[in-house]
Amino acid sequence: MAPAGTPSEPETASNAPFAPYVSRVGTRLTTVYATSWTYAPGDTADGDGGPGHPAGPSGLLKLGRLAAFYEQHADQLPRVLLRERLDPTTVICDRWSASAEATSITTATLWYLTAPSGQILLALTLDVDAPLIACIPLLEDLYYADLACDGVGLEQLAASKVGATTPGLLQERHQLVFRASPTPADVPSADTVQRVIYRADLPARPEHSSICLPDELNRRPTTTGALGPYASLLTGHQDYVENAAFLSVVQAVASAARLREIQVLADSYTRHFRNRSDGGARPHERRTLLEHITDALGHLELELGYSVETPADLATLIPSLRPTAYHTALYEAMGVTERAAKISRGLSRLANSAAAELTSIQSAEQRSADRRRVRTVAAVTFVTTVTATLGLLFAFFGVNSSEVDAHRSMFDHTYTPVYALIASVLVLAFALYATLQAVDRAALRRDRTPLPTWHGTHRLLAHELGGSILNGTPVTTSLPPLTDPRPAPSPTPSPPPARQSAER
């Protein structure tokens, strides 16, 4: 291994890379746009992959040795719905002019792609015969879609191809700038990098910049990789690195658009939750609203994980340093990772608040049910007591015996023992009820007595982990003294007792 600080050996036939570095003349500009359209199999125009079936990226993009991995995980990566060649001579921009800049657009390609979440994205690629600085006005036009092809705006052109009735370009978009740099002298300077990424041909102070420079993309002396929130510049890399970066941008733009939609819905549900009317609303109405919010939060949490957090990890699917380094840096530069964590915490807090409110409603409904049950039991008990008493009385007077005189009134004092017996039975029933109630209250007081923590936590841990619990008896056995390996010093002879007495 070469010592630290020694530059790499020059490239020769023996150590040439498997995939050659790009050697195109000019600059390639690719702008990826998020749309509000969603892909449903069979509902879109025929793409290169067949009617209603998107094509895998390896069939249309040079991915080198990574093509097998992209095809293996095709359901987790973007796919191509349609690739359309445009006439570059009909492309008209608002700010940039080919005649004014002494440049020209050589090729123009419009891509229709779909993310794993079903979102449709557009990508416009232009090959321009111009240096980097001269492309800044064109980058500005591409970012805001201020261009037309054959007299038709980009948004209307894309809507007609996918069968949409209304334009649907969203605010999320990212630009890629590719260029060859065969020698270190062709590598753009730091000032050129910041001018291209910020789309402003103005000087800037380098200490105040949000441009990210991944190590793996800048490891070679002839390669450059710089990322900003809205544009990326890659020079001197191989085709598979550029195409992998293109697919990463498609995923990141789709994730950013979905993240914004999730945030908008989460804010809407938060306002509904805060503005709910608990005073005049019935528990059933409150429960219905909270169940609707909770169900929606579950869908948002799942969509956040599937469309935003999972696509942020490319290293699990593609074992390559530069594509995965760019993918991770892109999500961080666009702020998708940080914002996803904040929105996830917001969803969790809203879900916890809704769950607490549902618990409160359940408690109120339980108290209402208990009161209703008490009223029902009281009414049934009253009816049962009256009917049982009358049943006993009428049963006595209905017997055919000498104790019942048909010529006496039922209220005659002769029947006092009978009424006394019935009253005694009722009194004994109430006494039995009072006794059982007292027993229940005593048991409830015993149950409410707090137990030491070790009765719950320690006993559970001991049972699960195989530990032991002492019964609380203090340890009174004296411990043996510590032994000192050093020899003990010889004791000092004490003075004779008589002399000590004299001294005292």
XYZ file of C-alpha atoms in Angstrom:
504
model
C 0.000 0.000 0.000
C 1.271 3.468 -0.848
C 2.174 5.698 2.101
C -0.273 8.327 3.298
C -0.378 11.379 1.104
C 0.951 9.654 -2.007
C -1.283 10.236 -5.028
C -2.786 7.303 -6.905
C -0.921 5.759 -9.825
C -1.845 7.090 -13.259
C -4.424 5.114 -15.153
C -2.997 2.528 -17.549
C -4.342 -0.412 -19.503
C -3.641 -2.702 -16.556
C -5.554 -0.702 -13.936
C -8.274 0.819 -16.139
C -11.725 0.807 -14.505
C -14.357 -1.691 -15.558
C -16.674 1.104 -16.688
C -14.931 3.973 -18.528
C -15.436 7.543 -17.438
C -17.810 9.692 -19.466
C -16.267 11.452 -22.428
C -19.201 13.480 -23.744
C -18.627 16.957 -25.069
C -20.799 19.578 -23.485
C -23.052 19.536 -20.438
C -26.029 17.319 -19.601
C -28.842 18.918 -17.585
C -31.566 16.768 -16.020
C -34.437 18.217 -14.016
C -36.767 15.922 -12.080
C -40.277 17.202 -11.280
C -42.775 15.761 -8.810
C -46.377 15.562 -9.991
C -49.775 15.067 -8.406
C -50.524 12.138 -10.698
C -50.540 8.558 -9.438
C -49.741 5.492 -11.482
C -52.270 2.663 -11.682
C -51.269 -0.382 -13.777
C -53.180 -0.466 -17.042
C -54.341 3.171 -16.880
C -51.356 4.875 -18.530
C -49.936 5.055 -21.995
C -47.843 2.184 -23.304
C -44.281 2.466 -22.127
C -41.121 0.759 -23.200
C -41.960 -2.072 -20.836
C -45.243 -2.897 -22.570
C -48.849 -1.814 -22.157
C -49.568 -0.936 -18.538
C -46.222 -2.326 -17.337
C -43.344 0.017 -16.411
C -39.890 -0.922 -17.625
C -36.995 -1.685 -15.319
C -34.260 0.963 -15.222
C -31.515 -1.347 -16.486
C -33.192 -1.696 -19.888
C -33.006 2.034 -20.595
C -30.102 3.222 -18.446
C -26.502 2.035 -18.372
C -26.020 0.648 -14.878
C -23.028 -1.622 -15.522
C -22.485 -4.331 -12.961
C -25.198 -2.824 -10.763
C -27.939 -3.678 -13.277
C -28.570 -7.070 -11.673
C -29.146 -5.474 -8.261
C -31.494 -2.833 -9.681
C -33.510 -5.532 -11.427
C -33.557 -7.729 -8.325
C -35.101 -4.912 -6.266
C -37.130 -3.346 -9.063
C -40.294 -3.182 -6.927
C -38.435 -0.987 -4.410
C -36.845 1.372 -6.934
C -38.168 3.787 -9.575
C -39.337 2.441 -12.920
C -39.691 4.012 -16.338
C -43.197 4.423 -17.738
C -42.280 6.169 -20.971
C -39.245 7.756 -22.609
C -39.911 10.284 -25.352
C -37.472 12.021 -27.646
C -38.218 15.699 -28.247
C -37.090 17.908 -31.106
C -34.336 20.059 -29.527
C -34.780 22.793 -32.132
C -38.349 23.442 -30.931
C -37.379 23.954 -27.273
C -37.928 27.616 -26.389
C -37.008 29.039 -22.962
C -37.918 32.323 -21.278
C -34.497 33.444 -20.016
C -31.985 31.378 -21.955
C -31.492 31.856 -25.675
C -29.289 29.664 -27.830
C -28.425 32.492 -30.188
C -27.539 34.883 -27.370
C -25.342 32.356 -25.583
C -23.766 30.965 -28.766
C -24.817 27.499 -27.593
C -27.319 24.938 -28.741
C -29.365 22.055 -27.373
C -28.281 18.875 -29.137
C -30.720 16.344 -27.635
C -33.874 16.525 -25.505
C -35.493 13.584 -23.713
C -38.622 13.543 -21.577
C -38.931 10.742 -19.019
C -42.085 9.537 -17.286
C -41.189 7.533 -14.177
C -43.039 6.029 -11.251
C -41.863 5.606 -7.686
C -42.655 2.483 -5.602
C -45.420 4.494 -3.902
C -47.154 4.970 -7.265
C -46.252 8.645 -7.725
C -45.516 9.745 -11.286
C -42.482 11.957 -11.858
C -41.216 13.804 -14.905
C -37.603 14.229 -15.919
C -36.379 16.436 -18.733
C -32.833 15.816 -19.968
C -31.070 18.311 -22.242
C -27.606 17.910 -23.738
C -26.197 21.394 -24.219
C -23.067 22.314 -26.106
C -21.995 24.891 -23.569
C -19.706 25.313 -20.526
C -21.083 25.175 -17.002
C -21.375 28.906 -16.399
C -23.260 29.446 -19.645
C -25.892 26.911 -18.527
C -26.978 28.901 -15.468
C -29.856 30.775 -17.207
C -31.022 27.508 -18.735
C -30.974 25.854 -15.324
C -33.188 28.644 -14.027
C -35.700 28.077 -16.843
C -35.681 24.328 -16.345
C -36.212 24.577 -12.601
C -39.352 26.699 -12.965
C -40.472 24.835 -16.120
C -40.410 28.104 -18.071
C -40.001 26.446 -21.456
C -42.087 25.076 -24.270
C -41.593 22.363 -26.838
C -43.148 22.968 -30.253
C -45.288 25.692 -28.725
C -46.660 23.503 -25.894
C -45.656 24.040 -22.284
C -43.876 21.241 -20.480
C -46.683 20.778 -17.979
C -49.404 20.583 -20.650
C -47.297 18.262 -22.770
C -46.786 15.845 -19.895
C -50.454 15.969 -18.887
C -51.543 15.036 -22.413
C -49.206 12.039 -22.453
C -50.435 10.536 -19.174
C -54.078 11.305 -19.884
C -54.504 13.885 -17.122
C -57.053 16.634 -17.586
C -55.245 19.198 -15.430
C -51.566 20.086 -15.022
C -49.959 18.561 -11.979
C -46.369 19.722 -11.440
C -45.623 20.095 -7.740
C -43.084 22.300 -6.011
C -40.612 19.482 -5.298
C -37.891 19.223 -7.943
C -34.138 18.692 -8.216
C -31.581 19.295 -10.956
C -28.590 17.227 -12.041
C -25.637 18.690 -13.928
C -23.230 16.192 -15.545
C -20.001 16.943 -17.322
C -16.822 15.156 -18.272
C -13.489 16.082 -16.680
C -10.778 13.852 -18.147
C -7.911 15.714 -16.438
C -7.606 17.490 -13.078
C -7.462 20.785 -14.960
C -11.018 20.158 -16.207
C -12.410 19.830 -12.677
C -14.573 22.897 -11.920
C -13.374 25.239 -9.233
C -15.204 25.771 -5.966
C -16.512 29.112 -7.214
C -17.883 27.517 -10.389
C -19.522 24.781 -8.319
C -21.364 27.258 -6.111
C -22.471 29.335 -9.106
C -23.968 26.278 -10.826
C -25.651 24.845 -7.726
C -27.136 28.186 -6.655
C -28.001 29.079 -10.297
C -26.497 32.528 -9.800
C -23.458 33.845 -11.635
C -22.348 35.818 -8.590
C -19.388 35.504 -6.223
C -19.988 34.106 -2.761
C -18.164 33.601 0.518
C -17.228 29.913 0.828
C -17.734 29.818 4.612
C -21.453 30.495 4.167
C -22.715 27.641 2.033
C -24.968 24.601 2.362
C -23.216 22.651 -0.397
C -22.401 19.051 0.547
C -19.275 17.301 -0.808
C -19.505 13.513 -0.287
C -16.080 11.944 0.148
C -16.687 9.038 -2.199
C -17.691 11.321 -5.082
C -14.561 13.473 -4.698
C -12.010 10.727 -4.058
C -10.440 10.763 -7.533
C -8.461 13.822 -8.718
C -10.632 14.004 -11.857
C -14.058 13.578 -10.233
C -16.346 16.048 -8.497
C -19.546 15.582 -6.557
C -21.329 18.554 -4.981
C -24.910 18.653 -3.716
C -27.293 21.390 -2.733
C -30.947 21.258 -1.719
C -32.101 21.895 -5.304
C -29.204 20.990 -7.609
C -26.295 18.566 -7.863
C -23.100 18.757 -9.916
C -21.208 15.596 -10.886
C -18.201 15.687 -13.187
C -15.852 12.975 -14.386
C -17.815 9.934 -13.218
C -18.867 6.788 -15.082
C -22.217 6.301 -16.759
C -23.542 3.950 -14.074
C -22.763 6.511 -11.358
C -24.625 9.235 -13.233
C -27.621 6.980 -13.937
C -27.697 5.754 -10.332
C -27.689 9.406 -9.227
C -30.580 10.065 -11.617
C -32.652 7.272 -10.037
C -31.733 8.525 -6.554
C -32.999 11.993 -7.440
C -36.277 10.482 -8.663
C -36.713 8.678 -5.352
C -35.723 11.695 -3.263
C -38.074 14.069 -5.107
C -40.937 11.568 -4.738
C -40.174 11.207 -1.015
C -40.050 14.976 -0.530
C -43.417 15.431 -2.257
C -45.024 12.646 -0.242
C -43.530 14.035 2.953
C -45.076 17.439 2.314
C -48.472 15.850 1.643
C -48.234 13.847 4.866
C -47.358 16.999 6.787
C -50.315 18.895 5.301
C -52.719 16.104 6.256
C -51.193 15.767 9.715
C -51.645 19.502 10.314
C -55.246 19.242 9.120
C -56.017 16.414 11.534
C -54.278 18.296 14.329
C -56.544 21.306 13.738
C -59.609 19.042 13.708
C -58.479 17.532 16.988
C -57.784 20.900 18.635
C -61.031 22.470 17.380
C -63.288 19.583 18.388
C -66.337 20.542 20.477
C -66.350 18.378 23.584
C -68.917 20.413 25.481
C -72.060 19.896 23.424
C -70.999 16.792 21.504
C -72.229 13.405 22.522
C -69.659 10.689 23.372
C -70.620 8.787 20.237
C -69.867 11.808 18.032
C -66.561 12.435 19.808
C -65.615 8.775 19.471
C -66.445 8.791 15.739
C -64.219 11.823 15.126
C -61.321 10.364 17.113
C -61.647 6.981 15.410
C -61.487 8.728 12.036
C -58.360 10.638 13.086
C -56.715 7.529 14.540
C -57.409 5.501 11.414
C -55.995 8.272 9.207
C -52.885 8.545 11.389
C -52.273 4.837 10.957
C -52.322 5.246 7.169
C -50.029 8.278 7.362
C -47.547 6.441 9.568
C -47.448 3.535 7.118
C -47.061 5.862 4.134
C -44.300 7.768 5.911
C -42.347 4.578 6.456
C -42.973 3.127 2.990
C -42.601 6.236 0.816
C -40.089 8.339 2.772
C -38.051 6.452 5.365
C -37.529 3.161 3.509
C -36.402 4.750 0.195
C -33.809 6.781 2.110
C -31.772 3.589 2.580
C -30.148 2.473 -0.683
C -27.122 0.695 0.771
C -29.303 -2.279 1.728
C -30.244 -2.822 -1.923
C -27.260 -1.603 -3.983
C -23.735 -2.582 -2.818
C -21.786 0.324 -4.282
C -20.029 3.147 -2.469
C -20.534 6.139 -4.755
C -24.234 5.612 -5.591
C -25.113 4.966 -1.956
C -22.985 7.871 -0.731
C -24.741 10.207 -3.155
C -28.156 8.811 -2.208
C -27.601 9.367 1.511
C -26.111 12.823 1.024
C -28.990 13.809 -1.277
C -31.653 12.958 1.303
C -29.725 14.911 3.916
C -29.106 17.891 1.634
C -32.804 18.084 0.726
C -33.713 17.835 4.414
C -35.952 14.800 3.846
C -34.417 12.692 6.611
C -34.607 15.409 9.260
C -38.133 16.504 8.341
C -39.337 12.903 8.259
C -38.160 12.414 11.840
C -39.958 15.589 12.976
C -43.190 14.660 11.221
C -43.014 11.146 12.634
C -42.750 12.568 16.152
C -45.702 14.873 15.425
C -47.810 11.948 14.228
C -46.901 9.972 17.327
C -47.869 12.839 19.624
C -51.189 13.300 17.837
C -51.862 9.568 18.012
C -51.085 9.551 21.745
C -53.409 12.517 22.309
C -56.194 10.831 20.364
C -55.652 7.606 22.303
C -55.800 9.499 25.610
C -59.002 11.215 24.511
C -60.494 7.864 23.512
C -59.579 6.499 26.935
C -61.337 9.456 28.554
C -64.430 8.829 26.427
C -64.374 5.138 27.304
C -64.162 6.029 30.994
C -67.111 8.406 30.678
C -69.105 5.798 28.770
C -68.220 3.202 31.388
C -69.434 5.466 34.180
C -72.635 6.122 32.239
C -73.104 2.390 31.721
C -72.501 1.753 35.428
C -75.110 4.355 36.400
C -77.556 2.901 33.906
C -76.925 -0.581 35.293
C -77.471 0.675 38.839
C -80.757 2.279 37.848
C -81.862 -0.888 36.111
C -80.888 -3.111 39.031
C -82.636 -0.764 41.489
C -85.848 -0.775 39.450
C -85.771 -4.554 38.973
C -84.997 -5.102 42.650
C -87.858 -2.858 43.693
C -90.295 -4.685 41.426
C -88.987 -8.067 42.557
C -89.258 -7.122 46.242
C -92.809 -5.856 45.913
C -94.002 -8.784 43.842
C -92.260 -11.312 46.108
C -93.807 -9.740 49.189
C -97.258 -9.692 47.658
C -96.691 -13.223 46.416
C -95.954 -14.429 49.937
C -98.979 -12.601 51.299
C -101.387 -13.832 48.645
C -99.977 -17.307 48.862
C -100.823 -17.396 52.578
C -104.328 -16.140 52.081
C -104.864 -18.448 49.164
C -104.233 -21.671 51.065
C -107.164 -23.800 52.123
C -106.507 -24.175 55.866
C -108.151 -23.436 59.203
C -105.746 -20.518 59.895
C -107.348 -18.521 57.089
C -110.850 -17.370 57.939
C -112.905 -16.234 54.968
C -115.031 -14.061 57.265
C -112.094 -11.994 58.542
C -110.414 -9.106 56.767
C -106.803 -9.556 55.627
C -105.925 -6.555 57.780
C -107.276 -8.159 60.961
C -104.878 -8.202 63.920
C -105.172 -11.971 63.970
C -102.788 -12.120 61.020
C -100.137 -10.002 62.726
C -97.690 -12.958 63.075
C -97.891 -13.545 59.336
C -97.049 -9.905 58.578
C -94.286 -9.995 61.176
C -92.779 -13.079 59.530
C -92.807 -11.416 56.091
C -91.249 -8.243 57.562
C -88.579 -10.366 59.266
C -87.663 -11.974 55.956
C -87.314 -8.533 54.328
C -85.206 -7.234 57.216
C -82.953 -10.294 57.045
C -82.537 -9.753 53.283
C -81.474 -6.138 53.791
C -79.144 -7.199 56.626
C -77.550 -9.827 54.387
C -77.065 -7.198 51.650
C -75.452 -4.779 54.121
C -73.127 -7.502 55.417
C -71.988 -8.497 51.956
C -71.439 -4.821 51.051
C -69.278 -4.343 54.132
C -67.235 -7.418 53.213
C -66.728 -6.086 49.670
C -65.610 -2.674 50.971
C -63.131 -4.297 53.320
C -61.718 -6.382 50.469
C -61.495 -3.251 48.291
C -59.550 -1.429 50.986
C -57.144 -4.351 51.195
C -56.690 -4.340 47.440
C -55.975 -0.620 47.456
C -53.130 -1.015 49.934
C -49.951 -0.187 47.966
C -47.442 -2.977 47.785
C -43.689 -2.455 47.773
C -42.080 -2.163 44.398
C -40.321 -5.481 44.748
C -43.700 -7.220 44.958
C -44.274 -6.265 41.312
C -41.111 -5.362 39.428
C -38.551 -7.461 41.292
C -40.782 -10.507 41.446
C -41.511 -10.257 37.719
C -37.820 -9.907 36.851
C -36.879 -12.728 39.171
C -39.502 -14.987 37.612
C -38.490 -14.172 34.025
C -34.706 -14.062 34.518
C -34.360 -16.775 37.127
C -33.316 -14.576 40.059
C -34.209 -14.932 43.709
C -35.919 -12.589 46.162
C -35.103 -12.488 49.849
C -37.968 -12.463 52.304
C -36.920 -9.200 53.896
C -35.134 -10.698 56.938
C -32.060 -8.590 57.679
C -28.709 -10.300 57.446
C -27.254 -10.432 60.970
C -24.370 -12.825 60.447
C -21.102 -10.996 60.970
C -18.730 -10.973 58.050
C -15.204 -12.336 58.503
C -12.535 -9.617 58.774
C -10.520 -8.774 55.709
C -7.107 -10.425 55.680
C -4.046 -8.292 55.112
C -1.292 -10.111 53.186
C 1.346 -7.871 54.764
C 2.855 -9.050 58.080
C 1.308 -7.373 61.067
C 3.630 -5.039 63.008
C 4.836 -6.258 66.386
C 2.671 -4.956 69.249
C 4.130 -2.188 71.415
C 4.572 -3.334 75.040
C 2.270 -1.532 77.386
C 3.607 0.078 80.549
C 3.167 -1.755 83.845
C -0.150 -1.159 85.601
C 1.408 0.457 88.658
C 3.141 3.136 86.673
C -0.105 3.853 84.768
C -1.966 4.262 88.051
C 0.672 6.636 89.250
C 0.455 8.700 86.142
C -3.316 8.896 86.374
